[in-house]
Amino acid sequence: MSKDAHYFIAVPLSHELKQIYTSWQSECRKILPYRNWTHPDDLHVTLKFLGPVSEDTITQITYELNDLRHVTPFSVETGELGTFGHSNSPRVLWVGVDRKKELIDLQKRVEESVLPYGFPKEKRQFRPHITLGKKWNHHEIVENQLLARLLKQYTGYKQSLYIDNIVLYRIQPKRSPKYVGVQIYELSGDNNGTTD
């Protein structure tokens, strides 16, 4: 097993959104038996999971990502509650994030930035989301109708996520919160990467 620290690149949430989705978690915990509930300070939208990365490589990536400052800040909507996995024992509970063109383009730019360092592009379609809970307690199941009512309860509660920076995070699995920001990249929109 690699001793290198694990990293990922993501959009952080505002304090207001963290509060909103933490309250959603509190209600969902009464019904859904997840073993892991995301700490409020760890809530985010993943753009690229890197996994284990050597110190030399992460230094290079940290520099490479500076080019993202040319991206213009933008807003996306969040709010639909959903799940991944089997309907009566879903492995992940999440808040959906609209697949707005600007967000898709940002994710592509992130992938292209790390491609030269041995991190291939994802084969699956980018599905932006905010993970609230994961790792279902396999000894329990929930009635499909009960889960459907829970998901429907949050339908229409749209929120706005303003994206003006992204963060390179290091994972510290034995701590809580367990994600530590290594570098913040402010999006300024200057020239969109072009030169005079």
mmCIF file of C-alpha atoms in Angstrom:
data_model
loop_
_atom_site.group_PDB
_atom_site.id
_atom_site.type_symbol
_atom_site.label_atom_id
_atom_site.label_comp_id
_atom_site.label_asym_id
_atom_site.label_seq_id
_atom_site.Cartn_x
_atom_site.Cartn_y
_atom_site.Cartn_z
ATOM 1 C CA MET A 1 0.000 0.000 0.000
ATOM 2 C CA SER A 2 1.298 3.448 -0.931
ATOM 3 C CA LYS A 3 2.418 5.692 1.937
ATOM 4 C CA ASP A 4 1.866 8.804 -0.183
ATOM 5 C CA ALA A 5 -0.871 11.140 0.983
ATOM 6 C CA HIS A 6 -4.139 11.098 -0.967
ATOM 7 C CA TYR A 7 -5.433 14.226 -2.695
ATOM 8 C CA PHE A 8 -8.404 15.543 -4.643
ATOM 9 C CA ILE A 9 -9.469 18.797 -6.284
ATOM 10 C CA ALA A 10 -12.862 20.254 -5.430
ATOM 11 C CA VAL A 11 -15.218 23.198 -5.111
ATOM 12 C CA PRO A 12 -15.743 24.173 -1.446
ATOM 13 C CA LEU A 13 -19.162 25.132 -0.110
ATOM 14 C CA SER A 14 -20.077 28.436 1.486
ATOM 15 C CA HIS A 15 -20.778 28.550 5.213
ATOM 16 C CA GLU A 16 -24.490 29.055 4.454
ATOM 17 C CA LEU A 17 -24.712 25.957 2.266
ATOM 18 C CA LYS A 18 -22.845 23.890 4.835
ATOM 19 C CA GLN A 19 -25.438 24.883 7.422
ATOM 20 C CA ILE A 20 -28.341 24.014 5.115
ATOM 21 C CA TYR A 21 -27.021 20.592 4.139
ATOM 22 C CA THR A 22 -25.984 19.766 7.685
ATOM 23 C CA SER A 23 -29.627 20.285 8.691
ATOM 24 C CA TRP A 24 -30.643 17.947 5.846
ATOM 25 C CA GLN A 25 -28.214 15.381 7.219
ATOM 26 C CA SER A 26 -29.810 15.624 10.652
ATOM 27 C CA GLU A 27 -33.213 14.721 9.235
ATOM 28 C CA CYS A 28 -31.852 11.950 6.995
ATOM 29 C CA ARG A 29 -29.941 10.345 9.851
ATOM 30 C CA LYS A 30 -33.260 9.559 11.528
ATOM 31 C CA ILE A 31 -34.109 7.226 8.639
ATOM 32 C CA LEU A 32 -30.954 6.208 6.773
ATOM 33 C CA PRO A 33 -28.316 4.014 8.500
ATOM 34 C CA TYR A 34 -25.101 5.285 6.918
ATOM 35 C CA ARG A 35 -21.904 4.529 8.796
ATOM 36 C CA ASN A 36 -20.198 7.677 7.509
ATOM 37 C CA TRP A 37 -21.820 11.098 7.523
ATOM 38 C CA THR A 38 -19.752 13.861 5.950
ATOM 39 C CA HIS A 39 -18.448 16.405 8.457
ATOM 40 C CA PRO A 40 -19.899 19.874 7.699
ATOM 41 C CA ASP A 41 -16.428 21.277 7.000
ATOM 42 C CA ASP A 42 -15.750 18.441 4.534
ATOM 43 C CA LEU A 43 -18.760 19.106 2.271
ATOM 44 C CA HIS A 44 -17.621 19.827 -1.302
ATOM 45 C CA VAL A 45 -18.113 19.117 -5.011
ATOM 46 C CA THR A 46 -15.326 16.875 -6.318
ATOM 47 C CA LEU A 47 -13.800 17.859 -9.649
ATOM 48 C CA LYS A 48 -10.994 15.289 -9.723
ATOM 49 C CA PHE A 49 -9.945 12.554 -7.293
ATOM 50 C CA LEU A 50 -6.208 11.956 -7.504
ATOM 51 C CA GLY A 51 -5.585 9.302 -4.864
ATOM 52 C CA PRO A 52 -2.000 8.761 -3.617
ATOM 53 C CA VAL A 53 0.460 11.347 -4.943
ATOM 54 C CA SER A 54 4.170 11.730 -4.212
ATOM 55 C CA GLU A 55 5.458 14.987 -2.729
ATOM 56 C CA ASP A 56 7.356 15.858 -5.918
ATOM 57 C CA THR A 57 4.319 15.310 -8.111
ATOM 58 C CA ILE A 58 1.948 17.238 -5.859
ATOM 59 C CA THR A 59 4.376 20.174 -5.957
ATOM 60 C CA GLN A 60 4.221 20.136 -9.757
ATOM 61 C CA ILE A 61 0.433 19.834 -9.761
ATOM 62 C CA THR A 62 0.123 22.693 -7.277
ATOM 63 C CA TYR A 63 2.003 24.910 -9.728
ATOM 64 C CA GLU A 64 0.129 23.590 -12.780
ATOM 65 C CA LEU A 65 -3.268 24.406 -11.307
ATOM 66 C CA ASN A 66 -2.355 28.099 -11.089
ATOM 67 C CA ASP A 67 -3.564 28.402 -14.676
ATOM 68 C CA LEU A 68 -7.135 27.979 -13.395
ATOM 69 C CA ARG A 69 -7.067 31.568 -12.112
ATOM 70 C CA HIS A 70 -8.076 32.589 -15.643
ATOM 71 C CA VAL A 71 -11.484 30.949 -15.246
ATOM 72 C CA THR A 72 -14.341 33.408 -14.706
ATOM 73 C CA PRO A 73 -16.357 32.859 -11.472
ATOM 74 C CA PHE A 74 -19.905 31.567 -11.951
ATOM 75 C CA SER A 75 -22.912 30.191 -10.078
ATOM 76 C CA VAL A 76 -24.659 26.822 -10.234
ATOM 77 C CA GLU A 77 -27.804 25.508 -8.580
ATOM 78 C CA THR A 78 -27.771 22.728 -6.016
ATOM 79 C CA GLY A 79 -30.603 21.046 -4.217
ATOM 80 C CA GLU A 80 -32.034 17.752 -5.460
ATOM 81 C CA LEU A 81 -31.470 14.938 -2.968
ATOM 82 C CA GLY A 82 -30.530 11.615 -4.560
ATOM 83 C CA THR A 83 -28.719 8.320 -4.089
ATOM 84 C CA PHE A 84 -26.285 5.964 -5.784
ATOM 85 C CA GLY A 85 -26.831 2.235 -5.449
ATOM 86 C CA HIS A 86 -29.715 -0.133 -4.694
ATOM 87 C CA SER A 87 -33.014 1.555 -3.883
ATOM 88 C CA ASN A 88 -33.446 0.004 -0.420
ATOM 89 C CA SER A 89 -29.774 0.156 0.603
ATOM 90 C CA PRO A 90 -28.174 2.995 -1.390
ATOM 91 C CA ARG A 91 -24.414 3.258 -0.919
ATOM 92 C CA VAL A 92 -24.281 7.079 -1.207
ATOM 93 C CA LEU A 93 -26.681 9.896 -0.305
ATOM 94 C CA TRP A 94 -25.999 13.143 -2.143
ATOM 95 C CA VAL A 95 -27.209 16.614 -3.063
ATOM 96 C CA GLY A 96 -27.243 17.144 -6.796
ATOM 97 C CA VAL A 97 -25.424 19.968 -8.565
ATOM 98 C CA ASP A 98 -26.604 21.202 -11.964
ATOM 99 C CA ARG A 99 -24.380 20.186 -14.865
ATOM 100 C CA LYS A 100 -23.966 23.758 -16.039
ATOM 101 C CA LYS A 101 -21.612 24.258 -18.990
ATOM 102 C CA GLU A 102 -19.231 26.416 -16.950
ATOM 103 C CA LEU A 103 -18.885 23.693 -14.315
ATOM 104 C CA ILE A 104 -18.343 20.972 -16.907
ATOM 105 C CA ASP A 105 -15.700 23.135 -18.617
ATOM 106 C CA LEU A 106 -13.968 23.767 -15.276
ATOM 107 C CA GLN A 107 -13.865 20.047 -14.526
ATOM 108 C CA LYS A 108 -12.373 19.371 -17.969
ATOM 109 C CA ARG A 109 -9.695 22.003 -17.402
ATOM 110 C CA VAL A 110 -8.807 20.418 -14.069
ATOM 111 C CA GLU A 111 -8.500 16.990 -15.702
ATOM 112 C CA GLU A 112 -6.338 18.386 -18.488
ATOM 113 C CA SER A 113 -4.088 20.093 -15.922
ATOM 114 C CA VAL A 114 -3.224 16.815 -14.160
ATOM 115 C CA LEU A 115 -3.211 14.570 -17.244
ATOM 116 C CA PRO A 116 0.567 14.988 -17.844
ATOM 117 C CA TYR A 117 1.246 13.669 -14.336
ATOM 118 C CA GLY A 118 -0.315 10.270 -14.880
ATOM 119 C CA PHE A 119 -3.938 10.953 -13.920
ATOM 120 C CA PRO A 120 -6.163 9.849 -16.830
ATOM 121 C CA LYS A 121 -9.518 11.358 -17.611
ATOM 122 C CA GLU A 122 -12.560 9.697 -16.082
ATOM 123 C CA LYS A 123 -14.382 7.300 -18.393
ATOM 124 C CA ARG A 124 -17.680 7.919 -16.632
ATOM 125 C CA GLN A 125 -19.708 11.050 -17.217
ATOM 126 C CA PHE A 126 -19.054 13.815 -14.710
ATOM 127 C CA ARG A 127 -21.937 13.815 -12.198
ATOM 128 C CA PRO A 128 -21.354 16.742 -9.831
ATOM 129 C CA HIS A 129 -22.764 16.192 -6.354
ATOM 130 C CA ILE A 130 -22.243 16.841 -2.647
ATOM 131 C CA THR A 131 -21.931 13.639 -0.611
ATOM 132 C CA LEU A 132 -23.929 13.727 2.637
ATOM 133 C CA GLY A 133 -23.599 10.099 3.708
ATOM 134 C CA LYS A 134 -21.982 6.865 2.545
ATOM 135 C CA LYS A 135 -21.185 3.280 3.521
ATOM 136 C CA TRP A 136 -24.600 1.825 4.180
ATOM 137 C CA ASN A 137 -24.984 -0.423 7.199
ATOM 138 C CA HIS A 138 -25.506 -3.659 5.285
ATOM 139 C CA HIS A 139 -27.486 -5.220 8.127
ATOM 140 C CA GLU A 140 -30.351 -2.816 7.517
ATOM 141 C CA ILE A 141 -32.674 -1.950 4.659
ATOM 142 C CA VAL A 142 -35.174 0.850 4.213
ATOM 143 C CA GLU A 143 -38.547 0.587 2.509
ATOM 144 C CA ASN A 144 -38.488 1.966 -1.030
ATOM 145 C CA GLN A 145 -41.563 4.105 -0.347
ATOM 146 C CA LEU A 146 -39.969 5.582 2.781
ATOM 147 C CA LEU A 147 -36.822 6.513 0.867
ATOM 148 C CA ALA A 148 -38.877 7.929 -2.007
ATOM 149 C CA ARG A 149 -40.824 10.142 0.413
ATOM 150 C CA LEU A 150 -37.590 11.354 1.990
ATOM 151 C CA LEU A 151 -36.107 12.288 -1.389
ATOM 152 C CA LYS A 152 -39.338 13.966 -2.488
ATOM 153 C CA GLN A 153 -39.390 16.000 0.732
ATOM 154 C CA TYR A 154 -36.406 18.003 -0.523
ATOM 155 C CA THR A 155 -37.535 18.392 -4.130
ATOM 156 C CA GLY A 156 -37.541 22.015 -5.239
ATOM 157 C CA TYR A 157 -35.263 23.328 -2.493
ATOM 158 C CA LYS A 158 -32.759 24.880 -4.874
ATOM 159 C CA GLN A 159 -29.756 26.793 -3.581
ATOM 160 C CA SER A 160 -27.106 28.841 -5.373
ATOM 161 C CA LEU A 161 -23.440 27.866 -5.172
ATOM 162 C CA TYR A 162 -21.116 30.666 -6.251
ATOM 163 C CA ILE A 163 -17.849 29.213 -7.534
ATOM 164 C CA ASP A 164 -14.994 31.695 -7.288
ATOM 165 C CA ASN A 165 -12.272 29.322 -6.119
ATOM 166 C CA ILE A 166 -11.303 25.677 -6.087
ATOM 167 C CA VAL A 167 -9.162 23.846 -3.559
ATOM 168 C CA LEU A 168 -6.525 21.134 -3.666
ATOM 169 C CA TYR A 169 -7.286 18.948 -0.634
ATOM 170 C CA ARG A 170 -5.196 16.385 1.235
ATOM 171 C CA ILE A 171 -7.049 13.543 2.933
ATOM 172 C CA GLN A 172 -6.294 12.773 6.592
ATOM 173 C CA PRO A 173 -8.527 9.729 7.149
ATOM 174 C CA LYS A 174 -8.001 9.446 10.906
ATOM 175 C CA ARG A 175 -9.072 13.028 11.642
ATOM 176 C CA SER A 176 -12.393 14.850 11.652
ATOM 177 C CA PRO A 177 -12.783 16.937 9.615
ATOM 178 C CA LYS A 178 -10.495 14.894 7.415
ATOM 179 C CA TYR A 179 -9.916 17.142 4.391
ATOM 180 C CA VAL A 180 -7.199 19.784 4.628
ATOM 181 C CA GLY A 181 -6.863 22.535 2.033
ATOM 182 C CA VAL A 182 -3.337 22.513 0.606
ATOM 183 C CA GLN A 183 -3.825 25.291 -1.919
ATOM 184 C CA ILE A 184 -6.691 27.616 -2.849
ATOM 185 C CA TYR A 185 -7.012 28.817 -6.443
ATOM 186 C CA GLU A 186 -9.001 32.019 -6.824
ATOM 187 C CA LEU A 187 -10.898 32.314 -10.113
ATOM 188 C CA SER A 188 -10.443 35.827 -11.464
ATOM 189 C CA GLY A 189 -11.396 35.481 -15.129
ATOM 190 C CA ASP A 190 -8.435 37.532 -16.349
ATOM 191 C CA ASN A 191 -8.100 36.988 -20.104
ATOM 192 C CA ASN A 192 -9.384 33.403 -19.832
ATOM 193 C CA GLY A 193 -5.854 32.146 -20.217
ATOM 194 C CA THR A 194 -4.929 34.237 -23.269
ATOM 195 C CA THR A 195 -1.958 36.561 -23.551
ATOM 196 C CA ASP A 196 -1.701 40.065 -24.968
#
